[in-house]
Amino acid sequence: QKEVEQDPGPLSVPEGAIVSLNCTYSNSAFQYFMWYRQYSRKGPELLMYTYSSGNKEDGRFTAQVDKSSKYISLFIRDSQPSDSATYLCAMSASYGQNFVFGPGTRLSVLP
Amino acid sequence: SAVISQKPSRDICQRGTSLTIQCQVDSQVTMMFWYRQQPGQSLTLIATANQGSEATYESGFVIDKFPISRPNLTFSTLTVSNMSPEDSSIYLCSGNRGETQYFGPGTRLLVL
C-alpha cells in the first residue's frame, strides 16, 4: 500500500460545479496537510495548508481533514476553467520535514 | 509565500553530458530539497540539500549521478551527470518555510 493515495483522474466537470478531490493515507503520524495546484509545465503552487483535523476555507476552496479516517479533501466551489490543473495532496508528520506527496488528480473544468 | 527561483528554466542536452541547475531561495527558507517529476507522474524526492555538508539522498538516487551542493542557506545546485534520455524530466527545487513547503518553477530537461 502506498503511503498516500489519490485518484489520478482525469476528472471532468462543467463550469460552476462543486469539485471534490480526495486523498487517503496510511501513516497516522501525519498532522500537516497541504494541497498544491500544478498547471501544465509549471511548478506546484501551494493552495491550502491545514494542521491536524478540521476544516479551512479560503475563497472558493475548502480543505477538510479527517484524521480518524486518514482522509483529506479539497472542495472547489463554483469551479472555473482556470481551475483546470493537477491537484496534489501532501502531508508530513513533523514540523519542517519533507512532505510525502500523492500522485495528483488531473481536473478539467469545461466551459 | 517563499520566493524560490531556478535556472535554467529548460534545456536540451546531449547524452553523456552533465547539466547543473541552480536554485535560489529567500532567507526564511530552512530546508531545501530537490525533486524529479517525470512526464505525467507525481513528485519524487531526490535528496535533501544540507548546508555545508553532503546531501541526504533517497533510495534509488546516488551522489555520483546527482551531486548536490548547498554552500550557504539560500543557494543550492543539482547536477545531473552523464545524462541519458531516461533523465528527461522536470527537476524542481523546493524549500520549507515554517510549516509549509514551496516549489520553484522547475527546470524542464530533455536529453537526446
mmCIF file with all atom_site columns, N, CA, C and O in Angstrom, chain A residues 35-67:
data_model
loop_
_atom_site.group_PDB
_atom_site.id
_atom_site.type_symbol
_atom_site.label_atom_id
_atom_site.label_alt_id
_atom_site.label_comp_id
_atom_site.label_asym_id
_atom_site.label_entity_id
_atom_site.label_seq_id
_atom_site.pdbx_PDB_ins_code
_atom_site.Cartn_x
_atom_site.Cartn_y
_atom_site.Cartn_z
_atom_site.occupancy
_atom_site.B_iso_or_equiv
_atom_site.pdbx_formal_charge
_atom_site.auth_seq_id
_atom_site.auth_comp_id
_atom_site.auth_asym_id
_atom_site.auth_atom_id
_atom_site.pdbx_PDB_model_num
ATOM 1   N N  . TRP A 1 35 ? -2.418  21.130 0.086   1.00 0.00 ? 35 TRP A N  1
ATOM 2   C CA . TRP A 1 35 ? -2.883  20.920 -1.278  1.00 0.00 ? 35 TRP A CA 1
ATOM 3   C C  . TRP A 1 35 ? -2.133  21.873 -2.198  1.00 0.00 ? 35 TRP A C  1
ATOM 4   O O  . TRP A 1 35 ? -1.992  23.063 -1.904  1.00 0.00 ? 35 TRP A O  1
ATOM 5   N N  . TYR A 1 36 ? -1.665  21.306 -3.304  1.00 0.00 ? 36 TYR A N  1
ATOM 6   C CA . TYR A 1 36 ? -0.981  22.097 -4.326  1.00 0.00 ? 36 TYR A CA 1
ATOM 7   C C  . TYR A 1 36 ? -1.761  22.028 -5.625  1.00 0.00 ? 36 TYR A C  1
ATOM 8   O O  . TYR A 1 36 ? -2.394  21.018 -5.950  1.00 0.00 ? 36 TYR A O  1
ATOM 9   N N  . ARG A 1 37 ? -1.664  23.090 -6.393  1.00 0.00 ? 37 ARG A N  1
ATOM 10  C CA . ARG A 1 37 ? -2.200  23.123 -7.737  1.00 0.00 ? 37 ARG A CA 1
ATOM 11  C C  . ARG A 1 37 ? -1.018  23.240 -8.686  1.00 0.00 ? 37 ARG A C  1
ATOM 12  O O  . ARG A 1 37 ? -0.113  24.055 -8.469  1.00 0.00 ? 37 ARG A O  1
ATOM 13  N N  . GLN A 1 38 ? -1.025  22.432 -9.715  1.00 0.00 ? 38 GLN A N  1
ATOM 14  C CA . GLN A 1 38 ? 0.072   22.475 -10.677 1.00 0.00 ? 38 GLN A CA 1
ATOM 15  C C  . GLN A 1 38 ? -0.498  22.584 -12.085 1.00 0.00 ? 38 GLN A C  1
ATOM 16  O O  . GLN A 1 38 ? -1.143  21.663 -12.587 1.00 0.00 ? 38 GLN A O  1
ATOM 17  N N  . TYR A 1 39 ? -0.233  23.728 -12.702 1.00 0.00 ? 39 TYR A N  1
ATOM 18  C CA . TYR A 1 39 ? -0.598  23.904 -14.092 1.00 0.00 ? 39 TYR A CA 1
ATOM 19  C C  . TYR A 1 39 ? 0.457   23.227 -14.967 1.00 0.00 ? 39 TYR A C  1
ATOM 20  O O  . TYR A 1 39 ? 1.610   23.058 -14.556 1.00 0.00 ? 39 TYR A O  1
ATOM 21  N N  . SER A 1 40 ? 0.048   22.895 -16.166 1.00 0.00 ? 40 SER A N  1
ATOM 22  C CA . SER A 1 40 ? 0.945   22.214 -17.086 1.00 0.00 ? 40 SER A CA 1
ATOM 23  C C  . SER A 1 40 ? 2.220   23.029 -17.287 1.00 0.00 ? 40 SER A C  1
ATOM 24  O O  . SER A 1 40 ? 2.168   24.246 -17.469 1.00 0.00 ? 40 SER A O  1
ATOM 25  N N  . ARG A 1 41 ? 3.345   22.365 -17.192 1.00 0.00 ? 41 ARG A N  1
ATOM 26  C CA . ARG A 1 41 ? 4.665   22.977 -17.425 1.00 0.00 ? 41 ARG A CA 1
ATOM 27  C C  . ARG A 1 41 ? 5.040   24.031 -16.377 1.00 0.00 ? 41 ARG A C  1
ATOM 28  O O  . ARG A 1 41 ? 5.888   24.886 -16.629 1.00 0.00 ? 41 ARG A O  1
ATOM 29  N N  . LYS A 1 42 ? 4.427   23.935 -15.204 1.00 0.00 ? 42 LYS A N  1
ATOM 30  C CA . LYS A 1 42 ? 4.757   24.857 -14.109 1.00 0.00 ? 42 LYS A CA 1
ATOM 31  C C  . LYS A 1 42 ? 5.080   24.065 -12.846 1.00 0.00 ? 42 LYS A C  1
ATOM 32  O O  . LYS A 1 42 ? 4.736   22.885 -12.734 1.00 0.00 ? 42 LYS A O  1
ATOM 33  N N  . GLY A 1 43 ? 5.729   24.727 -11.879 1.00 0.00 ? 43 GLY A N  1
ATOM 34  C CA . GLY A 1 43 ? 5.963   24.101 -10.579 1.00 0.00 ? 43 GLY A CA 1
ATOM 35  C C  . GLY A 1 43 ? 4.694   24.101 -9.746  1.00 0.00 ? 43 GLY A C  1
ATOM 36  O O  . GLY A 1 43 ? 3.785   24.891 -9.980  1.00 0.00 ? 43 GLY A O  1
ATOM 37  N N  . PRO A 1 44 ? 4.581   23.211 -8.765  1.00 0.00 ? 44 PRO A N  1
ATOM 38  C CA . PRO A 1 44 ? 3.405   23.184 -7.879  1.00 0.00 ? 44 PRO A CA 1
ATOM 39  C C  . PRO A 1 44 ? 3.286   24.482 -7.091  1.00 0.00 ? 44 PRO A C  1
ATOM 40  O O  . PRO A 1 44 ? 4.277   25.022 -6.603  1.00 0.00 ? 44 PRO A O  1
ATOM 41  N N  . GLU A 1 45 ? 2.056   24.923 -6.940  1.00 0.00 ? 45 GLU A N  1
ATOM 42  C CA . GLU A 1 45 ? 1.755   26.157 -6.233  1.00 0.00 ? 45 GLU A CA 1
ATOM 43  C C  . GLU A 1 45 ? 0.945   25.799 -4.997  1.00 0.00 ? 45 GLU A C  1
ATOM 44  O O  . GLU A 1 45 ? -0.084  25.118 -5.091  1.00 0.00 ? 45 GLU A O  1
ATOM 45  N N  . LEU A 1 46 ? 1.387   26.258 -3.829  1.00 0.00 ? 46 LEU A N  1
ATOM 46  C CA . LEU A 1 46 ? 0.682   25.955 -2.591  1.00 0.00 ? 46 LEU A CA 1
ATOM 47  C C  . LEU A 1 46 ? -0.686  26.627 -2.595  1.00 0.00 ? 46 LEU A C  1
ATOM 48  O O  . LEU A 1 46 ? -0.804  27.825 -2.775  1.00 0.00 ? 46 LEU A O  1
ATOM 49  N N  . LEU A 1 47 ? -1.703  25.797 -2.348  1.00 0.00 ? 47 LEU A N  1
ATOM 50  C CA . LEU A 1 47 ? -3.083  26.281 -2.397  1.00 0.00 ? 47 LEU A CA 1
ATOM 51  C C  . LEU A 1 47 ? -3.683  26.397 -0.994  1.00 0.00 ? 47 LEU A C  1
ATOM 52  O O  . LEU A 1 47 ? -4.240  27.419 -0.623  1.00 0.00 ? 47 LEU A O  1
ATOM 53  N N  . MET A 1 48 ? -3.566  25.332 -0.230  1.00 0.00 ? 48 MET A N  1
ATOM 54  C CA . MET A 1 48 ? -4.174  25.297 1.097   1.00 0.00 ? 48 MET A CA 1
ATOM 55  C C  . MET A 1 48 ? -3.254  24.536 2.041   1.00 0.00 ? 48 MET A C  1
ATOM 56  O O  . MET A 1 48 ? -2.601  23.571 1.649   1.00 0.00 ? 48 MET A O  1
ATOM 57  N N  . TYR A 1 49 ? -3.276  24.952 3.293   1.00 0.00 ? 49 TYR A N  1
ATOM 58  C CA . TYR A 1 49 ? -2.471  24.296 4.318   1.00 0.00 ? 49 TYR A CA 1
ATOM 59  C C  . TYR A 1 49 ? -3.337  24.099 5.552   1.00 0.00 ? 49 TYR A C  1
ATOM 60  O O  . TYR A 1 49 ? -4.023  25.023 5.993   1.00 0.00 ? 49 TYR A O  1
ATOM 61  N N  . THR A 1 50 ? -3.317  22.908 6.133   1.00 0.00 ? 50 THR A N  1
ATOM 62  C CA . THR A 1 50 ? -4.107  22.604 7.318   1.00 0.00 ? 50 THR A CA 1
ATOM 63  C C  . THR A 1 50 ? -3.255  21.836 8.315   1.00 0.00 ? 50 THR A C  1
ATOM 64  O O  . THR A 1 50 ? -2.479  20.951 7.923   1.00 0.00 ? 50 THR A O  1
ATOM 65  N N  . TYR A 1 51 ? -3.420  22.184 9.566   1.00 0.00 ? 51 TYR A N  1
ATOM 66  C CA . TYR A 1 51 ? -2.735  21.443 10.627  1.00 0.00 ? 51 TYR A CA 1
ATOM 67  C C  . TYR A 1 51 ? -3.764  20.646 11.398  1.00 0.00 ? 51 TYR A C  1
ATOM 68  O O  . TYR A 1 51 ? -4.806  21.169 11.787  1.00 0.00 ? 51 TYR A O  1
ATOM 69  N N  . SER A 1 52 ? -3.503  19.357 11.587  1.00 0.00 ? 52 SER A N  1
ATOM 70  C CA . SER A 1 52 ? -4.356  18.442 12.333  1.00 0.00 ? 52 SER A CA 1
ATOM 71  C C  . SER A 1 52 ? -5.742  18.344 11.679  1.00 0.00 ? 52 SER A C  1
ATOM 72  O O  . SER A 1 52 ? -5.883  18.512 10.482  1.00 0.00 ? 52 SER A O  1
ATOM 73  N N  . SER A 1 53 ? -6.771  18.086 12.454  1.00 0.00 ? 53 SER A N  1
ATOM 74  C CA . SER A 1 53 ? -8.090  17.859 11.874  1.00 0.00 ? 53 SER A CA 1
ATOM 75  C C  . SER A 1 53 ? -8.878  19.153 11.726  1.00 0.00 ? 53 SER A C  1
ATOM 76  O O  . SER A 1 53 ? -8.510  20.188 12.272  1.00 0.00 ? 53 SER A O  1
ATOM 77  N N  . GLY A 1 54 ? -9.970  19.053 10.973  1.00 0.00 ? 54 GLY A N  1
ATOM 78  C CA . GLY A 1 54 ? -10.861 20.202 10.854  1.00 0.00 ? 54 GLY A CA 1
ATOM 79  C C  . GLY A 1 54 ? -10.940 20.730 9.447   1.00 0.00 ? 54 GLY A C  1
ATOM 80  O O  . GLY A 1 54 ? -10.421 20.132 8.509   1.00 0.00 ? 54 GLY A O  1
ATOM 81  N N  . ASN A 1 55 ? -11.614 21.851 9.305   1.00 0.00 ? 55 ASN A N  1
ATOM 82  C CA . ASN A 1 55 ? -11.838 22.497 8.018   1.00 0.00 ? 55 ASN A CA 1
ATOM 83  C C  . ASN A 1 55 ? -11.113 23.822 7.953   1.00 0.00 ? 55 ASN A C  1
ATOM 84  O O  . ASN A 1 55 ? -10.891 24.481 8.972   1.00 0.00 ? 55 ASN A O  1
ATOM 85  N N  . LYS A 1 56 ? -10.773 24.203 6.727   1.00 0.00 ? 56 LYS A N  1
ATOM 86  C CA . LYS A 1 56 ? -10.200 25.533 6.495   1.00 0.00 ? 56 LYS A CA 1
ATOM 87  C C  . LYS A 1 56 ? -10.738 26.037 5.180   1.00 0.00 ? 56 LYS A C  1
ATOM 88  O O  . LYS A 1 56 ? -10.731 25.300 4.178   1.00 0.00 ? 56 LYS A O  1
ATOM 89  N N  . GLU A 1 57 ? -11.197 27.263 5.178   1.00 0.00 ? 57 GLU A N  1
ATOM 90  C CA . GLU A 1 57 ? -11.805 27.834 3.976   1.00 0.00 ? 57 GLU A CA 1
ATOM 91  C C  . GLU A 1 57 ? -10.999 29.025 3.502   1.00 0.00 ? 57 GLU A C  1
ATOM 92  O O  . GLU A 1 57 ? -10.525 29.846 4.285   1.00 0.00 ? 57 GLU A O  1
ATOM 93  N N  . ASP A 1 58 ? -10.864 29.130 2.163   1.00 0.00 ? 58 ASP A N  1
ATOM 94  C CA . ASP A 1 58 ? -10.182 30.283 1.570   1.00 0.00 ? 58 ASP A CA 1
ATOM 95  C C  . ASP A 1 58 ? -10.833 30.559 0.231   1.00 0.00 ? 58 ASP A C  1
ATOM 96  O O  . ASP A 1 58 ? -10.559 29.868 -0.752  1.00 0.00 ? 58 ASP A O  1
ATOM 97  N N  . GLY A 1 59 ? -11.737 31.523 0.228   1.00 0.00 ? 59 GLY A N  1
ATOM 98  C CA . GLY A 1 59 ? -12.447 31.845 -1.006  1.00 0.00 ? 59 GLY A CA 1
ATOM 99  C C  . GLY A 1 59 ? -13.298 30.676 -1.468  1.00 0.00 ? 59 GLY A C  1
ATOM 100 O O  . GLY A 1 59 ? -14.126 30.165 -0.710  1.00 0.00 ? 59 GLY A O  1
ATOM 101 N N  . ARG A 1 60 ? -13.070 30.219 -2.676  1.00 0.00 ? 60 ARG A N  1
ATOM 102 C CA . ARG A 1 60 ? -13.850 29.101 -3.220  1.00 0.00 ? 60 ARG A CA 1
ATOM 103 C C  . ARG A 1 60 ? -13.323 27.736 -2.782  1.00 0.00 ? 60 ARG A C  1
ATOM 104 O O  . ARG A 1 60 ? -13.911 26.708 -3.131  1.00 0.00 ? 60 ARG A O  1
ATOM 105 N N  . PHE A 1 61 ? -12.244 27.718 -2.042  1.00 0.00 ? 61 PHE A N  1
ATOM 106 C CA . PHE A 1 61 ? -11.591 26.468 -1.659  1.00 0.00 ? 61 PHE A CA 1
ATOM 107 C C  . PHE A 1 61 ? -11.817 26.145 -0.185  1.00 0.00 ? 61 PHE A C  1
ATOM 108 O O  . PHE A 1 61 ? -11.720 27.025 0.667   1.00 0.00 ? 61 PHE A O  1
ATOM 109 N N  . THR A 1 62 ? -12.116 24.866 0.090   1.00 0.00 ? 62 THR A N  1
ATOM 110 C CA . THR A 1 62 ? -12.240 24.383 1.460   1.00 0.00 ? 62 THR A CA 1
ATOM 111 C C  . THR A 1 62 ? -11.431 23.105 1.587   1.00 0.00 ? 62 THR A C  1
ATOM 112 O O  . THR A 1 62 ? -11.617 22.172 0.799   1.00 0.00 ? 62 THR A O  1
ATOM 113 N N  . ALA A 1 63 ? -10.547 23.084 2.566   1.00 0.00 ? 63 ALA A N  1
ATOM 114 C CA . ALA A 1 63 ? -9.763  21.880 2.856   1.00 0.00 ? 63 ALA A CA 1
ATOM 115 C C  . ALA A 1 63 ? -10.328 21.244 4.110   1.00 0.00 ? 63 ALA A C  1
ATOM 116 O O  . ALA A 1 63 ? -10.652 21.928 5.078   1.00 0.00 ? 63 ALA A O  1
ATOM 117 N N  . GLN A 1 64 ? -10.433 19.935 4.078   1.00 0.00 ? 64 GLN A N  1
ATOM 118 C CA . GLN A 1 64 ? -11.033 19.193 5.184   1.00 0.00 ? 64 GLN A CA 1
ATOM 119 C C  . GLN A 1 64 ? -10.107 18.034 5.537   1.00 0.00 ? 64 GLN A C  1
ATOM 120 O O  . GLN A 1 64 ? -9.603  17.335 4.649   1.00 0.00 ? 64 GLN A O  1
ATOM 121 N N  . VAL A 1 65 ? -9.890  17.824 6.832   1.00 0.00 ? 65 VAL A N  1
ATOM 122 C CA . VAL A 1 65 ? -9.038  16.731 7.287   1.00 0.00 ? 65 VAL A CA 1
ATOM 123 C C  . VAL A 1 65 ? -9.826  15.892 8.284   1.00 0.00 ? 65 VAL A C  1
ATOM 124 O O  . VAL A 1 65 ? -10.382 16.423 9.246   1.00 0.00 ? 65 VAL A O  1
ATOM 125 N N  . ASP A 1 66 ? -9.845  14.586 8.060   1.00 0.00 ? 66 ASP A N  1
ATOM 126 C CA . ASP A 1 66 ? -10.453 13.653 8.994   1.00 0.00 ? 66 ASP A CA 1
ATOM 127 C C  . ASP A 1 66 ? -9.371  12.652 9.392   1.00 0.00 ? 66 ASP A C  1
ATOM 128 O O  . ASP A 1 66 ? -9.149  11.654 8.705   1.00 0.00 ? 66 ASP A O  1
ATOM 129 N N  . LYS A 1 67 ? -8.691  12.934 10.480  1.00 0.00 ? 67 LYS A N  1
ATOM 130 C CA . LYS A 1 67 ? -7.565  12.080 10.876  1.00 0.00 ? 67 LYS A CA 1
ATOM 131 C C  . LYS A 1 67 ? -8.036  10.705 11.321  1.00 0.00 ? 67 LYS A C  1
ATOM 132 O O  . LYS A 1 67 ? -7.318  9.716  11.172  1.00 0.00 ? 67 LYS A O  1
#
